[in-house]
XYZ file of C-alpha atoms in Angstrom:
506
model
C 10.624 37.406 25.115
C 13.402 35.602 27.006
C 11.416 33.174 29.136
C 9.894 30.665 26.701
C 10.167 27.039 25.677
C 10.652 25.958 22.088
C 8.009 23.565 20.743
C 8.728 21.340 17.763
C 5.777 19.594 16.100
C 6.307 16.888 13.473
C 3.065 15.910 11.740
C 3.666 12.834 9.652
C 1.402 10.719 7.482
C 0.432 8.456 10.397
C 1.800 10.031 13.602
C 2.175 13.321 15.488
C 5.399 13.902 17.419
C 6.157 16.848 19.731
C 9.291 17.907 21.583
C 9.565 20.849 23.995
C 13.100 22.152 24.571
C 14.458 24.607 27.137
C 17.069 27.284 26.449
C 19.824 24.668 26.833
C 18.294 22.437 24.104
C 17.325 19.864 26.727
C 14.095 17.967 26.053
C 11.588 18.807 28.802
C 8.644 16.962 27.255
C 8.174 14.682 24.263
C 5.616 12.212 22.937
C 4.773 10.181 19.826
C 1.222 9.146 18.875
C -0.706 7.811 15.892
C -3.300 10.320 14.708
C -5.623 8.086 12.602
C -6.330 11.154 10.397
C -7.420 13.175 13.497
C -4.394 15.462 13.489
C -5.837 18.458 15.380
C -7.356 16.320 18.131
C -4.122 14.350 18.584
C -1.970 17.478 18.706
C -4.405 19.131 21.158
C -4.132 16.109 23.475
C -0.327 16.240 23.324
C -0.250 19.975 24.096
C -2.626 19.391 27.020
C -0.373 16.642 28.419
C 2.638 18.950 28.072
C 0.903 21.832 29.899
C -0.139 19.473 32.707
C 3.528 18.609 33.223
C 5.177 21.987 32.563
C 2.319 24.370 33.387
C 0.849 27.099 31.178
C 4.249 27.955 29.723
C 5.025 30.295 26.856
C 5.853 28.359 23.689
C 7.659 29.295 20.492
C 6.274 26.658 18.097
C 7.598 25.428 14.757
C 5.833 22.769 12.654
C 7.398 20.288 10.228
C 6.343 17.067 8.484
C 4.377 15.970 5.442
C 1.020 16.704 7.103
C 1.978 19.955 8.809
C 2.067 22.653 6.145
C -1.668 23.344 5.948
C -2.083 23.380 9.737
C 0.877 25.743 10.130
C -0.773 28.189 7.723
C -4.089 28.127 9.595
C -2.350 28.504 12.982
C 0.032 31.132 11.549
C 2.899 29.090 13.050
C 6.335 28.949 11.330
C 7.006 25.883 9.186
C 10.407 24.304 8.511
C 11.241 21.669 5.897
C 11.761 18.206 7.357
C 15.274 17.736 5.965
C 16.312 21.033 7.596
C 14.811 19.933 10.926
C 16.520 16.524 10.847
C 19.849 18.078 9.799
C 19.656 20.597 12.661
C 19.079 17.833 15.227
C 21.865 15.649 13.826
C 24.361 18.534 13.874
C 23.689 18.840 17.589
C 23.434 15.150 18.593
C 25.636 13.370 16.033
C 27.678 15.842 13.940
C 29.849 13.000 12.579
C 26.886 11.504 10.625
C 27.628 10.794 6.957
C 24.261 9.282 5.982
C 20.860 9.276 7.712
C 18.199 6.672 6.931
C 14.738 7.690 8.128
C 11.576 5.598 7.828
C 8.139 6.997 8.642
C 4.567 5.815 8.302
C 4.423 6.412 4.557
C 7.729 8.016 3.679
C 11.299 6.845 3.468
C 14.336 9.100 3.216
C 18.081 8.798 2.800
C 20.007 12.007 3.520
C 23.670 12.241 2.499
C 25.700 14.831 4.454
C 29.199 14.377 3.032
C 30.148 16.892 0.300
C 26.886 18.814 0.664
C 23.415 17.717 1.707
C 21.523 15.467 -0.730
C 18.128 13.893 0.030
C 16.501 10.886 -1.626
C 12.819 10.311 -0.828
C 10.041 7.984 -1.959
C 7.513 9.692 -4.194
C 4.831 7.476 -5.752
C 5.321 4.313 -3.700
C 5.139 3.678 0.058
C 6.503 0.134 -0.094
C 9.050 -0.433 2.657
C 7.592 2.143 5.085
C 5.848 1.825 8.446
C 2.388 1.380 6.929
C 3.750 -1.374 4.681
C 5.143 -3.150 7.765
C 1.735 -2.787 9.477
C 0.030 -4.403 6.454
C 2.459 -7.324 6.515
C 1.995 -7.737 10.293
C -1.772 -8.012 9.732
C -1.119 -10.973 7.423
C 0.601 -12.771 10.298
C -2.175 -11.694 12.690
C 0.113 -9.545 14.837
C 1.365 -5.952 14.985
C 4.736 -4.421 14.123
C 6.151 -5.112 17.605
C 4.957 -8.716 17.350
C 6.732 -8.933 14.000
C 9.891 -7.673 15.724
C 9.652 -10.382 18.389
C 9.178 -13.090 15.761
C 12.205 -11.880 13.777
C 14.530 -12.342 16.773
C 14.455 -16.117 16.225
C 14.600 -16.443 12.431
C 16.587 -19.121 10.601
C 15.820 -18.496 6.893
C 15.302 -15.349 4.812
C 12.867 -15.656 1.883
C 12.787 -13.205 -1.041
C 9.689 -10.990 -0.708
C 8.687 -8.011 -2.852
C 8.650 -4.739 -0.901
C 7.936 -2.333 -3.748
C 4.207 -3.023 -3.508
C 2.139 -4.246 -0.552
C -0.166 -6.264 -2.806
C 2.747 -8.018 -4.531
C 4.289 -8.757 -1.118
C 1.081 -10.419 0.071
C 1.216 -12.726 -2.944
C 4.780 -13.723 -2.045
C 3.868 -14.350 1.584
C 0.609 -16.300 1.121
C 2.206 -19.349 -0.604
C 4.977 -19.365 2.028
C 2.321 -19.488 4.765
C 0.573 -22.347 2.908
C 3.876 -24.215 2.655
C 4.462 -23.956 6.408
C 7.054 -21.180 6.633
C 7.449 -20.077 10.251
C 6.279 -16.670 11.457
C 9.853 -16.062 12.642
C 11.298 -16.548 9.141
C 8.498 -14.555 7.489
C 8.961 -11.631 9.897
C 12.706 -11.474 9.247
C 12.058 -11.774 5.500
C 9.642 -8.825 5.631
C 12.243 -6.681 7.396
C 14.901 -7.713 4.859
C 12.518 -6.763 2.037
C 12.149 -3.293 3.596
C 15.950 -2.968 3.712
C 16.297 -4.026 0.067
C 13.556 -1.631 -1.043
C 15.073 1.320 0.840
C 18.605 0.749 -0.401
C 17.763 -0.122 -4.007
C 14.787 2.216 -4.401
C 16.259 5.318 -2.765
C 20.044 5.037 -2.885
C 19.830 4.001 -6.564
C 23.445 2.844 -6.574
C 24.916 5.691 -4.514
C 26.947 4.009 -1.745
C 25.833 4.283 1.874
C 29.193 4.584 3.629
C 30.698 5.946 6.808
C 28.656 6.723 9.903
C 24.986 5.918 9.393
C 22.182 7.301 11.594
C 18.892 5.395 11.903
C 15.885 7.658 12.461
C 12.085 7.504 12.483
C 9.538 5.399 14.363
C 10.013 2.022 12.615
C 13.820 2.127 12.981
C 13.554 3.344 16.588
C 11.044 0.785 17.863
C 11.931 -2.233 15.675
C 15.370 -3.442 16.713
C 15.331 -6.340 14.223
C 14.597 -4.009 11.307
C 17.525 -1.863 12.387
C 19.628 -5.025 12.687
C 18.728 -6.039 9.125
C 20.016 -2.662 7.855
C 23.211 -3.027 9.901
C 23.819 -6.558 8.541
C 23.161 -5.556 4.948
C 25.316 -2.403 5.097
C 28.042 -4.264 7.069
C 28.228 -1.553 9.750
C 30.194 -1.927 12.968
C 30.873 -0.004 16.192
C 30.798 3.816 15.989
C 29.538 3.706 12.391
C 26.124 2.761 13.840
C 24.320 5.865 15.132
C 21.074 5.263 17.002
C 20.262 8.296 19.195
C 17.945 7.938 22.197
C 15.214 10.093 20.637
C 15.682 8.935 17.057
C 11.901 8.734 16.507
C 11.543 12.423 17.496
C 14.432 13.927 15.537
C 12.324 15.980 13.129
C 10.336 17.417 16.058
C 13.509 18.165 18.046
C 15.166 19.746 15.016
C 12.140 21.939 14.287
C 12.165 23.107 17.932
C 15.834 24.044 17.531
C 14.780 26.295 14.632
C 12.287 28.230 16.803
C 12.765 31.841 17.959
C 10.692 34.519 19.670
C 9.161 35.861 16.432
C 5.964 33.992 17.331
C 5.016 32.812 20.809
C 1.784 31.537 22.343
C 0.735 30.309 25.775
C 0.256 26.532 25.987
C -3.402 26.829 27.079
C -4.195 29.227 24.211
C -2.669 26.796 21.687
C -4.671 23.946 23.203
C -7.912 25.958 23.010
C -7.316 26.794 19.342
C -6.768 23.147 18.490
C -9.496 21.813 20.790
C -12.191 24.023 19.247
C -11.095 22.908 15.777
C -9.544 25.049 13.101
C -11.734 24.929 10.019
C -9.514 23.911 7.139
C -10.423 23.292 3.534
C -11.059 19.662 2.592
C -7.808 18.011 1.608
C -9.455 15.383 -0.591
C -10.778 16.649 -3.921
C -14.172 15.524 -5.175
C -15.030 14.346 -8.699
C -18.106 14.087 -10.914
C -20.498 11.149 -10.292
C -20.016 7.997 -12.363
C -23.596 8.322 -13.657
C -25.565 11.543 -13.712
C -28.923 9.746 -13.452
C -30.541 6.310 -13.345
C -31.413 6.662 -17.058
C -27.739 7.264 -17.812
C -26.883 4.047 -15.953
C -29.629 2.102 -17.773
C -28.310 3.247 -21.136
C -24.799 2.148 -20.126
C -26.067 -1.254 -18.918
C -28.054 -1.925 -22.097
C -25.093 -1.013 -24.282
C -22.812 -3.404 -22.411
C -25.412 -6.176 -22.183
C -25.062 -6.679 -25.948
C -21.592 -8.177 -25.419
C -22.493 -11.535 -23.884
C -21.172 -15.049 -24.267
C -23.565 -17.670 -25.618
C -24.129 -20.186 -22.806
C -25.165 -23.818 -22.501
C -25.274 -26.442 -19.744
C -22.545 -29.088 -19.540
C -25.040 -31.489 -17.928
C -27.122 -31.535 -21.112
C -24.269 -31.578 -23.618
C -23.213 -34.710 -25.500
C -20.092 -34.565 -27.657
C -16.578 -33.157 -27.836
C -15.626 -30.137 -25.740
C -12.540 -28.082 -24.884
C -11.048 -27.029 -21.521
C -9.105 -23.834 -20.783
C -7.517 -22.851 -17.470
C -6.227 -19.376 -16.608
C -4.074 -19.569 -13.476
C -3.753 -15.933 -12.467
C -1.825 -14.161 -9.718
C -4.747 -14.378 -7.276
C -7.532 -16.371 -8.982
C -8.018 -19.502 -11.055
C -10.509 -19.372 -13.959
C -11.670 -22.417 -15.953
C -13.916 -22.571 -19.022
C -15.341 -25.520 -20.967
C -16.702 -24.732 -24.457
C -18.282 -26.765 -27.253
C -17.220 -26.898 -30.903
C -19.165 -23.676 -31.636
C -17.618 -21.665 -28.793
C -20.656 -21.921 -26.482
C -19.690 -21.668 -22.805
C -20.869 -24.905 -21.194
C -19.317 -24.560 -17.757
C -17.112 -22.080 -15.910
C -15.270 -21.782 -12.621
C -13.806 -18.718 -10.872
C -12.172 -18.796 -7.428
C -9.452 -17.183 -5.364
C -6.515 -19.604 -5.371
C -5.184 -18.571 -1.922
C -1.603 -19.132 -3.066
C -2.229 -22.687 -4.332
C -3.446 -22.768 -7.957
C -2.969 -26.552 -8.255
C -5.253 -27.339 -5.296
C -7.829 -24.880 -6.612
C -7.692 -26.429 -10.100
C -8.042 -29.946 -8.657
C -11.123 -28.868 -6.719
C -12.620 -27.392 -9.889
C -11.911 -30.517 -11.960
C -13.643 -32.657 -9.318
C -16.707 -30.395 -9.622
C -16.612 -30.741 -13.415
C -16.272 -34.529 -13.189
C -19.504 -34.700 -11.169
C -21.432 -32.753 -13.837
C -20.119 -33.875 -17.220
C -22.125 -36.678 -18.955
C -20.362 -39.935 -19.791
C -20.755 -39.377 -23.540
C -19.085 -35.942 -23.384
C -15.353 -35.899 -23.913
C -12.732 -33.209 -23.330
C -10.664 -33.618 -26.486
C -8.180 -30.781 -25.932
C -7.002 -28.647 -23.020
C -4.853 -25.536 -22.672
C -3.477 -23.475 -19.776
C -2.479 -19.821 -19.613
C -1.641 -17.143 -17.021
C 1.054 -16.963 -14.351
C 0.683 -20.678 -13.585
C 0.566 -21.825 -17.223
C 3.575 -24.191 -17.104
C 2.765 -25.398 -13.578
C -0.797 -26.476 -14.402
C 0.108 -27.849 -17.823
C 2.593 -30.171 -16.139
C 0.452 -31.026 -13.098
C -2.708 -31.855 -15.079
C -0.895 -33.180 -18.185
C -2.640 -30.683 -20.465
C -1.945 -30.683 -24.193
C -1.046 -27.022 -24.602
C 0.144 -23.894 -22.812
C -0.426 -20.455 -24.291
C 0.944 -16.986 -23.521
C -1.756 -14.940 -21.784
C -1.733 -12.062 -24.264
C -2.222 -14.452 -27.192
C -5.067 -16.206 -25.357
C -6.712 -12.808 -24.821
C -6.411 -12.002 -28.512
C -7.892 -15.351 -29.652
C -10.956 -14.764 -27.474
C -11.344 -11.104 -28.405
C -11.032 -11.911 -32.122
C -13.713 -14.622 -31.780
C -16.210 -12.022 -30.533
C -15.004 -9.085 -32.635
C -12.749 -9.859 -35.626
C -11.884 -6.139 -35.995
C -10.629 -5.731 -32.393
C -7.609 -3.434 -32.172
C -7.324 -2.801 -28.413
C -7.689 -5.067 -25.366
C -7.728 -3.900 -21.729
C -7.356 -6.521 -19.000
C -7.427 -5.882 -15.254
C -6.551 -8.902 -13.136
C -5.816 -9.578 -9.480
C -2.421 -7.881 -9.542
C -1.795 -6.916 -13.118
C -3.316 -4.676 -15.737
C -2.531 -4.945 -19.423
C -3.094 -2.884 -22.524
C -2.729 -4.984 -25.691
C -2.625 -3.221 -29.069
C -3.591 -5.209 -32.162
C -2.351 -4.168 -35.602
C -2.881 -5.988 -38.923
C -4.290 -9.052 -37.181
C -1.351 -9.504 -34.793
C -0.292 -8.288 -31.354
C 1.681 -5.111 -31.949
C 2.425 -3.937 -28.392
C 1.762 -4.896 -24.770
C 2.004 -2.551 -21.778
C 1.923 -4.041 -18.272
C 2.080 -2.602 -14.758
C 5.411 -3.481 -13.187
C 6.084 -1.968 -9.763
C 2.622 -1.056 -8.469
C -0.667 -2.958 -8.371
C -3.018 -0.188 -7.235
C -6.185 -0.314 -9.311
C -6.056 -4.104 -9.699
C -8.475 -6.687 -8.327
C -6.669 -7.405 -5.051
C -6.494 -3.692 -4.344
C -10.277 -3.307 -4.783
C -10.965 -6.510 -2.833
C -8.831 -5.353 0.119
C -10.582 -1.973 0.223
C -14.007 -3.623 0.144
C -13.053 -6.054 2.912
C -11.672 -3.227 5.095
C -15.127 -1.620 4.984
C -16.912 -4.931 5.585
C -18.309 -5.126 2.048
C -18.163 -7.831 -0.595
C -16.604 -6.671 -3.853
C -20.007 -6.895 -5.563
C -21.778 -4.730 -2.963
C -18.847 -2.315 -2.860
C -19.135 -1.853 -6.630
C -22.914 -1.366 -6.503
C -22.508 1.321 -3.853
C -20.396 3.368 -6.283
C -23.003 3.613 -9.032
C -24.983 6.561 -7.696
C -22.468 8.212 -5.353
C -23.006 11.971 -5.452
C -19.463 13.158 -4.622
C -16.774 10.583 -5.507
C -13.465 11.188 -3.725
C -10.199 11.625 -5.596
C -7.890 9.097 -3.943
C -4.985 9.478 -6.367
C -3.738 6.890 -8.845
C -0.689 5.214 -7.330
C 0.141 3.143 -4.234
C -2.358 1.365 -2.015
C -0.710 2.764 1.137
C -1.131 6.381 0.020
C -4.726 5.658 -0.983
C -5.438 4.147 2.440
C -4.411 7.463 4.023
C -6.607 9.381 1.594
C -9.544 7.123 2.476
C -9.083 7.870 6.198
C -8.902 11.598 5.487
C -11.970 11.427 3.222
C -13.943 9.615 5.940
C -12.907 12.299 8.420
C -14.278 14.887 5.968
C -17.630 13.089 5.835
C -17.249 10.956 2.714
C -19.580 7.958 2.537
C -18.598 4.439 1.477
C -20.298 5.033 -1.878
C -18.096 8.114 -2.511
C -14.944 6.180 -1.650
C -15.957 3.203 -3.794
C -16.729 5.448 -6.758
């Protein structure tokens, strides 16, 4: 068939992009929309808009993108790999490109074209992508475009982690408390994205020559693009920013279309509008507890491990104070000479462990009798040295050693300790009465306390209620094991497939 348009569809992790080209490779229609996990509905709406402009034209479609493979199979539409699509578009629009940097909602790519094509792409971490930028914008109570406006007037760049959204929040919260301007924070966030992309993907391979900037974030966020240009020291013609840089994968996939498969625009819309039944993308797992009796047995077994407790208000004598200043929370314990827990405190420190500790000590001062005396104090955790100095405490102890002292008190034969905190998780192996090995999460904090707390808050639950909901979920969803951004996408997809809050929590 000679008289047809070529339709390129790029289905990404967060957006759907389409481009319709004529026989001269001129774009006749294009659009870019977030799909919020409703891919078919979004694509149907785009096809409808295109047919309203161009009429019920004959289309030769090709699909690309991380979310497009399954849909292409069910529609029986050709699929092309994203790197092929982008390369095709660049060969037409900017054949002199040496390196392309493309940022999407959850993926980041660097494609080298000199001396053969080589692609570097994020795998287990979505730090430094569009969704990461959205998360950071939420912290500053704006959106990504608002972040871009702020960054235009920055004066100072602060170091911020971009490998993990949770770690980045911890860097930003104290800066907010200390009065850092939104302008400086916005520019710092963009610089963190640049650092993550270059260090995490290039891995030392130089980015030289003519560099093309592609994808939604780099198209719409001029200050993010500017941060890349500054860091890479690019000038003049070495900076390639095509007009349709956010649609390049869609345009390139359209360029790969032929007449081997064609469909009328209205027929494609009707297929999508009536919904193509696809298999659930999110796997389901076994329930946490098979029955209430199973849960009761678990609860009774764990109830045996309890700390002996007393009341500081009724205690008279010497006692001991310990403070654990963690990444997100401050914990304080006061014990007597026998190890009985007389008083405890646990609170989010909101980026200021000293203020939180001072508030706790004031509470303790109101309760402790005059003839009780704190004879020794010790700090541990991330803020060990800070609190030891601020409160003039006698001792500071490494967190792993503090864990072992406590574990040994309750079980002298302990040989393994697991600790999950706000942003860290540790496995401590004990051998012959000493710490033999410690393993700690380094680049990702998924599965830690902040991660669970953020998920609960996003569904309008407290952490406690969120946890209770999981106990008797019938079909827990498999959300993966790495990266909060990827898990957020899986949650949206699971909800679309009918998963309940209990299933997601479990």
